[in-house]
Coordinates of C-alpha atoms and ligand atoms in Angstrom, one line a residue:
M21 CA 37.5 16.5 27.1
A22 CA 39.7 17.2 30.1
Q23 CA 40.7 14.4 32.5
E24 CA 42.6 14.5 35.8
N25 CA 45.8 12.4 35.9
P26 CA 47.4 10.9 39.0
A27 CA 50.4 13.2 38.8
G28 CA 48.1 16.2 39.1
G29 CA 47.1 18.6 36.4
F30 CA 45.0 17.8 33.4
K31 CA 45.7 16.1 30.1
S32 CA 43.5 16.6 27.1
R33 CA 41.6 13.6 25.5
K34 CA 39.8 14.2 22.2
A35 CA 36.4 12.6 21.6
V36 CA 37.1 10.0 18.9
V37 CA 34.4 9.5 16.3
S38 CA 34.8 6.3 14.3
P39 CA 34.8 6.7 10.5
G40 CA 31.7 4.6 10.2
R41 CA 29.8 6.9 12.6
L42 CA 31.1 10.0 10.9
M43 CA 29.9 8.7 7.6
R44 CA 26.5 7.9 9.0
Q45 CA 26.1 11.3 10.6
T46 CA 27.2 13.0 7.3
R47 CA 24.8 11.0 5.2
Y48 CA 22.0 11.7 7.6
A49 CA 22.7 15.5 7.8
L50 CA 23.0 15.7 3.9
H51 CA 19.7 13.8 3.4
Q52 CA 17.6 15.6 6.0
G53 CA 19.2 19.0 5.3
S54 CA 18.3 18.7 1.6
R55 CA 14.7 17.7 2.5
L56 CA 14.5 20.6 4.9
A57 CA 15.6 23.0 2.2
L58 CA 13.4 21.5 -0.5
Y59 CA 10.2 21.6 1.5
T60 CA 10.9 25.0 3.2
L61 CA 11.4 26.6 -0.3
H62 CA 8.2 25.0 -1.5
G63 CA 6.4 26.4 1.5
Q64 CA 7.7 29.9 0.9
A65 CA 6.8 29.8 -2.8
M66 CA 3.3 28.5 -2.0
R67 CA 2.7 31.3 0.5
R68 CA 3.8 33.9 -2.0
M69 CA 1.6 32.4 -4.7
T70 CA -1.4 32.3 -2.3
Q71 CA -0.8 35.9 -1.3
R72 CA -0.8 37.0 -5.0
M73 CA -4.0 35.1 -5.7
E74 CA -5.8 36.3 -2.6
K75 CA -6.2 39.8 -4.2
D76 CA -8.7 38.2 -6.7
L77 CA -10.5 36.1 -4.2
P78 CA -13.2 36.9 -1.6
P79 CA -11.5 38.3 1.5
V80 CA -10.8 35.9 4.4
A81 CA -10.6 37.1 8.0
P82 CA -7.0 37.0 9.1
P83 CA -6.3 34.1 11.5
V84 CA -5.9 35.1 15.2
P85 CA -3.8 32.9 17.5
S86 CA -5.1 32.3 21.0
G87 CA -1.7 31.9 22.6
P88 CA 2.1 32.1 21.9
V89 CA 3.3 31.3 18.4
P90 CA 7.0 30.1 18.0
D91 CA 9.1 32.1 15.6
Q92 CA 11.0 30.5 12.8
R93 CA 14.3 30.3 14.8
R94 CA 12.5 28.3 17.5
M95 CA 10.8 26.0 15.0
L96 CA 14.1 25.3 13.3
A97 CA 15.8 24.6 16.6
D98 CA 13.0 22.1 17.4
I99 CA 13.3 20.4 14.0
I100 CA 17.1 20.1 14.5
K101 CA 16.4 18.5 18.0
L102 CA 13.9 16.1 16.3
Y103 CA 16.7 15.1 13.8
A104 CA 19.3 14.8 16.6
D105 CA 17.0 12.5 18.6
D106 CA 16.2 10.5 15.4
L107 CA 19.9 10.0 14.7
A108 CA 20.5 9.0 18.3
N109 CA 17.7 6.4 18.0
V110 CA 19.5 5.0 14.9
E111 CA 22.8 4.9 16.8
A112 CA 21.1 3.2 19.8
G113 CA 20.0 0.5 17.3
H114 CA 16.2 1.1 17.5
Y115 CA 15.9 1.3 13.7
P116 CA 18.3 1.6 10.7
L117 CA 19.4 4.8 9.0
P118 CA 16.3 6.2 7.3
N119 CA 15.8 6.8 3.6
D120 CA 12.9 9.2 3.6
G121 CA 10.8 9.8 0.5
R122 CA 13.6 9.5 -2.0
M123 CA 12.4 10.5 -5.5
S124 CA 14.1 10.5 -8.8
P125 CA 14.8 14.0 -10.2
R126 CA 12.0 13.4 -12.8
E127 CA 9.5 12.3 -10.1
L128 CA 10.4 15.3 -8.0
M129 CA 9.9 17.7 -10.8
R130 CA 6.6 16.1 -11.7
T131 CA 5.3 16.1 -8.1
S132 CA 6.5 19.7 -7.5
Q133 CA 4.6 20.8 -10.7
T134 CA 1.5 19.0 -9.6
F135 CA 1.8 20.6 -6.1
F136 CA 2.0 24.1 -7.5
K137 CA -0.9 23.4 -10.0
D138 CA -3.1 22.5 -7.0
V139 CA -2.2 25.6 -4.9
P140 CA -4.8 27.9 -6.6
E141 CA -7.5 25.2 -6.0
V142 CA -6.7 25.1 -2.3
A143 CA -6.7 28.9 -2.1
R144 CA -10.1 29.0 -3.9
R145 CA -11.6 26.6 -1.4
R146 CA -10.2 28.5 1.5
A147 CA -11.6 31.8 0.2
T148 CA -15.0 30.4 -0.6
G149 CA -15.3 28.0 2.2
A150 CA -15.8 25.1 -0.3
H151 CA -15.0 22.0 1.8
Q152 CA -17.9 19.8 0.9
E153 CA -17.1 19.1 -2.8
V154 CA -16.4 15.4 -2.0
F155 CA -19.7 15.1 -0.2
E156 CA -21.7 16.8 -2.9
D157 CA -20.3 14.8 -5.8
E158 CA -22.0 11.5 -5.1
A159 CA -21.4 10.2 -8.7
Q160 CA -17.6 10.3 -8.2
F161 CA -17.3 9.7 -4.4
S162 CA -19.2 6.8 -2.8
S163 CA -22.0 7.9 -0.6
A164 CA -21.5 4.6 1.3
L165 CA -18.6 6.3 3.2
P166 CA -19.3 8.0 6.5
R167 CA -20.6 11.6 6.3
Y168 CA -17.8 13.0 8.5
Y169 CA -15.2 11.4 6.2
R170 CA -16.5 12.8 2.9
Q171 CA -15.0 16.3 3.2
N172 CA -12.2 18.2 1.7
F173 CA -9.9 18.0 4.7
H174 CA -7.2 20.7 4.6
F175 CA -9.1 22.0 1.5
Q176 CA -7.4 19.2 -0.3
T177 CA -8.6 18.4 -3.9
D178 CA -10.8 15.3 -3.8
G179 CA -10.4 14.9 0.0
W180 CA -9.0 11.4 0.7
L181 CA -10.7 10.0 -2.3
S182 CA -8.7 10.0 -5.5
E183 CA -5.4 8.7 -6.9
D184 CA -4.3 12.3 -7.5
S185 CA -4.9 13.2 -3.9
A186 CA -3.0 10.1 -2.8
R187 CA 0.0 11.0 -5.0
L188 CA 0.2 14.5 -3.7
Y189 CA -0.6 13.8 0.0
D190 CA 3.0 13.1 1.3
F191 CA 4.5 16.0 -0.5
Q192 CA 1.8 18.4 0.9
V193 CA 2.3 17.2 4.4
D194 CA 6.0 17.5 4.1
V195 CA 5.6 21.1 2.9
L196 CA 3.5 21.8 6.0
F197 CA 6.1 20.2 8.3
S198 CA 9.3 21.3 6.5
G199 CA 10.2 17.7 5.6
A200 CA 10.1 16.5 9.2
T201 CA 7.0 14.3 8.9
A202 CA 8.8 10.9 8.6
A203 CA 11.1 11.7 11.5
M204 CA 8.0 12.4 13.7
R205 CA 6.3 9.2 12.6
R206 CA 9.5 7.2 13.3
R207 CA 9.4 8.1 17.0
A208 CA 6.7 5.4 17.3
L209 CA 9.3 2.8 16.3
V210 CA 11.2 3.4 19.6
P211 CA 8.5 1.8 21.9
F212 CA 7.8 -0.7 19.0
A213 CA 11.5 -1.8 19.1
D214 CA 11.2 -2.0 22.9
F215 CA 8.1 -4.3 22.5
L216 CA 10.0 -6.5 20.0
R217 CA 12.9 -7.0 22.3
K218 CA 10.6 -9.0 24.4
H219 CA 8.7 -10.8 21.6
D220 CA 9.6 -12.8 18.5
Q221 CA 8.9 -10.5 15.5
R222 CA 7.7 -13.4 13.4
H223 CA 4.8 -14.0 15.7
V224 CA 3.8 -10.4 16.5
R225 CA 0.4 -9.5 15.0
Y226 CA 0.6 -5.8 13.9
V227 CA -1.9 -3.4 12.3
D228 CA -1.4 0.3 11.4
I229 CA -4.9 1.9 11.3
A230 CA -5.5 4.8 8.9
C231 CA -2.2 3.8 7.3
G232 CA -2.6 6.3 4.4
T233 CA 0.1 5.7 1.8
S234 CA 2.1 3.5 4.3
G235 CA 4.0 6.3 6.1
L236 CA 4.6 4.2 9.2
L237 CA 3.8 0.7 7.9
G238 CA 6.6 0.9 5.3
P239 CA 9.4 2.1 7.8
A240 CA 8.2 -0.4 10.4
L241 CA 8.5 -3.3 8.1
T242 CA 12.0 -2.1 7.0
A243 CA 13.2 -1.6 10.5
F244 CA 11.9 -4.9 11.7
P245 CA 12.7 -7.4 8.9
R246 CA 10.8 -10.4 10.3
L247 CA 7.7 -8.5 11.2
S248 CA 4.5 -8.7 9.1
G249 CA 1.8 -6.1 9.3
V250 CA -1.6 -5.0 8.0
G251 CA -2.3 -1.4 6.8
L252 CA -5.9 -0.5 7.2
D253 CA -7.5 2.6 5.7
L254 CA -10.9 3.8 4.4
S255 CA -9.4 5.3 1.2
E256 CA -9.0 2.8 -1.6
P257 CA -6.8 5.2 -3.6
Y258 CA -4.4 5.7 -0.7
L259 CA -4.3 1.9 -0.1
N260 CA -3.5 1.4 -3.8
L261 CA -0.5 3.7 -3.6
A262 CA 0.5 2.0 -0.3
R263 CA 0.4 -1.3 -2.2
T264 CA 3.0 -0.1 -4.6
R265 CA 5.2 1.3 -1.8
V266 CA 5.3 -1.6 0.5
A267 CA 5.6 -4.4 -2.1
T268 CA 6.6 -7.2 0.3
H269 CA 4.7 -10.4 1.2
R270 CA 5.0 -9.2 4.8
A271 CA 2.4 -6.5 4.2
S272 CA -1.2 -6.7 3.5
L273 CA -3.6 -3.8 3.0
T274 CA -7.3 -3.7 3.8
N275 CA -10.1 -1.2 3.3
A276 CA -12.1 -0.8 6.6
K277 CA -13.2 1.7 9.2
A278 CA -11.0 2.3 12.2
E279 CA -14.2 2.4 14.3
A280 CA -15.2 -1.2 13.2
L281 CA -12.0 -3.1 13.0
P282 CA -12.2 -6.4 11.1
F283 CA -10.2 -8.3 13.8
A284 CA -11.2 -10.7 16.5
D285 CA -11.1 -9.8 20.2
S286 CA -7.6 -10.0 21.7
S287 CA -6.1 -11.0 18.4
L288 CA -3.4 -8.3 18.0
D289 CA -0.1 -7.5 19.7
V290 CA 0.6 -4.0 18.4
V291 CA -1.7 -1.4 16.8
S292 CA -0.4 2.0 15.6
S293 CA -2.0 5.1 14.2
V294 CA -0.5 8.3 12.8
F295 CA -2.3 11.6 12.3
L296 CA -5.8 10.0 12.5
F297 CA -7.4 11.2 15.7
H298 CA -7.5 14.9 14.9
E299 CA -9.5 14.1 11.7
L300 CA -12.2 12.3 13.6
P301 CA -15.4 13.6 15.4
P302 CA -15.2 13.1 19.2
R303 CA -17.8 10.3 19.2
I304 CA -15.8 8.3 16.5
R305 CA -12.5 8.9 18.4
K306 CA -13.9 7.1 21.4
Q307 CA -15.2 4.3 19.2
V308 CA -11.8 3.8 17.7
F309 CA -10.2 3.7 21.2
S310 CA -12.7 1.0 22.2
E311 CA -12.0 -1.0 19.1
V312 CA -8.2 -0.8 19.6
A313 CA -8.7 -2.0 23.2
R314 CA -11.0 -4.8 22.0
V315 CA -8.6 -6.2 19.4
L316 CA -5.4 -5.9 21.5
R317 CA -4.5 -8.8 23.7
P318 CA -3.6 -7.9 27.4
G319 CA 0.0 -6.5 27.4
G320 CA -0.4 -5.3 23.7
Y321 CA 0.8 -1.8 22.7
F322 CA -1.1 1.0 21.1
L323 CA 1.3 3.4 19.5
F324 CA -0.3 6.8 18.9
V325 CA 1.2 9.7 16.9
D326 CA -0.7 12.8 16.2
S327 CA -0.6 16.6 16.6
L328 CA 0.5 18.2 19.8
Q329 CA -2.4 19.2 22.1
T330 CA -2.9 22.4 24.0
G331 CA -0.5 22.6 26.9
D332 CA 1.9 19.9 25.6
V333 CA 4.4 22.6 24.6
P334 CA 2.8 25.8 25.8
D335 CA 5.0 27.9 23.4
Y336 CA 3.2 26.2 20.5
D337 CA -0.4 26.7 21.8
G338 CA -1.1 29.7 19.5
L339 CA 0.3 28.0 16.5
L340 CA -2.0 25.0 17.1
S341 CA -5.0 27.4 17.3
L342 CA -4.1 28.8 13.9
F343 CA -4.2 25.4 12.1
P344 CA -8.0 25.1 11.9
Q345 CA -8.3 28.7 10.9
L346 CA -6.0 28.2 7.9
F347 CA -7.2 24.7 6.8
H348 CA -10.4 22.8 6.8
E349 CA -10.0 20.8 10.0
P350 CA -13.5 20.5 11.4
Y351 CA -12.5 18.3 14.4
Y352 CA -9.1 19.7 15.3
T353 CA -10.2 22.2 17.9
S354 CA -12.0 19.6 20.0
Y355 CA -8.9 17.3 19.4
L356 CA -6.7 19.9 21.1
T357 CA -8.3 19.3 24.5
E358 CA -9.4 15.7 24.2
D359 CA -8.3 13.7 27.3
F360 CA -6.8 10.6 25.7
S361 CA -5.4 9.4 29.0
A362 CA -9.0 9.3 30.4
M363 CA -10.3 7.8 27.2
G364 CA -7.7 5.1 27.4
A365 CA -8.5 4.4 31.1
E366 CA -12.2 4.1 30.2
T367 CA -11.6 1.7 27.4
G368 CA -8.9 -0.5 28.9
L369 CA -5.7 1.2 27.5
Q370 CA -3.3 2.5 30.1
L371 CA -1.2 5.5 29.1
K372 CA 2.5 4.6 29.6
T373 CA 4.4 7.4 28.0
V374 CA 3.8 10.6 26.1
D375 CA 6.4 12.8 24.5
P376 CA 6.4 15.8 22.2
A377 CA 8.5 15.7 19.0
F378 CA 8.4 19.0 17.1
V379 CA 4.6 19.5 16.4
S380 CA 3.6 15.9 17.2
R381 CA 2.9 13.9 20.4
I382 CA 3.9 10.3 20.6
A383 CA 2.0 8.3 23.2
T384 CA 2.2 4.6 24.2
F385 CA -0.8 2.8 25.7
E386 CA -0.8 -0.7 27.1
K387 CA -3.8 -3.0 27.0
I388 CA -4.6 -3.9 30.6
Ligands
SAM224 C1 -3.8 12.6 7.9 S1 -4.0 11.0 7.0 C2 -2.7 10.1 7.9 C3 -2.2 8.9 7.0 C4 -1.0 8.2 7.5 N1 -1.3 7.5 8.8 C5 0.2 9.1 7.6 O1 1.0 8.9 8.6 O2 0.4 9.9 6.7 C6 -5.5 10.4 7.7 C7 -5.8 9.0 7.1 O3 -6.9 8.5 7.9 C8 -7.7 7.8 7.0 N2 -9.0 7.8 7.8 C9 -9.8 8.8 8.2 N3 -10.8 8.4 8.9 C10 -10.7 7.0 8.9 C11 -11.5 6.0 9.4 N4 -12.6 6.2 10.1 N5 -11.1 4.7 9.2 C12 -10.0 4.4 8.5 N6 -9.2 5.3 8.0 C13 -9.6 6.6 8.2 C14 -7.8 8.7 5.8 O4 -8.2 7.9 4.7 C15 -6.3 9.1 5.6 O5 -5.6 8.1 4.9

C-alpha cells in the first residue's frame, strides 16, 4: 500500500497479516478447496456414468433453459466469492471457523461407494418418470404422511423416508452444489448473530423447521454455545440421523409438519428454514408462513434460506429453469416466481433483507 509522507513523495507500507490470521485463512482454503475438488470430481464421474447408462434407457427430452446459463468459470467465481464472504464472516466474529462434513477416510469411501451405487437408480427413475415409488409402497412408507410429501423428490431412492436416504442426502446435495452447501446455509447465521447481540442466548427460543439431518441446527448450536434449539422435520429417519449428529442436551428433535407447528402463539424468538419452500406446494408454503408468523413473538426473526428465484441473479435464470427438468421437483417452477415479500406482509412477517449467495437466497423477516 502507498502512503503520502509529510516530506513529499510516497513510502511503501506492506499489509501485515498476523500469523494467526494467516493460519486461519490457510486452514479454511485447504478444507474448502479439498471439498470443492472432492464433490466436483464426484459430479463429473456421476455425469459420465449417467451418460453411459442413458444408451440403454428410454430416451429423455434434452433439457431446454429458458434464459442465460452461467458457464463453469462464472460458477467457480461465485463459489469463491461465497467462500471469501464466509471467511470474512468468521473474521468479523459472526461464527467460528467451520468444520464442514468431516468424514474419516473409511466413512468417505463407504459413502462414495453408496453414492455411485445409487446413480443407476436415479437415472432409471429419470428415464422412466418413476417418482411415485414412495407413494405406491404403502407397506413401507406410512400413508399417514401428506400426499405431496410422499414422492421421490430429486428421483431420490426412498424419497425422504429411509435411513439409507438420510445417510446419502448430504453427500448428494454437496455433489449438486460442488461442496458449497454448508457455506450457503451458514449465511443465515449472520442475521442470527445480529439478533443474539441484542438478546441473551440462554433465553432465546429457537426452532429450525425441516431441519433434515441438522445442516443448520448443528452449526447454529456450535456457533452460539449457550443457545438451545429444536429441529423439526417430517422424516423420522432424517431426525434419527440428526440425533446422532447434534448430540448435545441443547438440542431436541421433533417429528411434526411445518404447516402445523406444535408451538404456542408468540412463543418463539427465532425460526429458520433451509431448502424447504421449493419442496412445498404453493398452498402449503402459505400455511407454513402463517404458522411461522403465529409462533414468533413480535420482533422475532424468521431466517429463510432456499434456492435463488427468477430475477435474483438474472445470469442464473436459465440454470434455475433446468433444475426441474433434470430432477423430480414438482413445486420448484412455481417457487421460482413466488412473492415471499407479499406472503410475509399478508401473514405478519416483514421482509428486512434478501441476499444471493451462489445459488441460494438468504432472507430475513421480522414478526411485526
Ligand atoms: C431439501 S431437505 C432440507 C433439509 C435441511 N433443512 C438442509 O438444510 O439440508 C427438505 C427437508 O424438508 C422436510 N420436509 C418437507 N416437507 C415438510 C413438511 N411439510 N414439514 C416438515 N418437514 C418437511 C423433508 O423431510 C426434508 O428433511
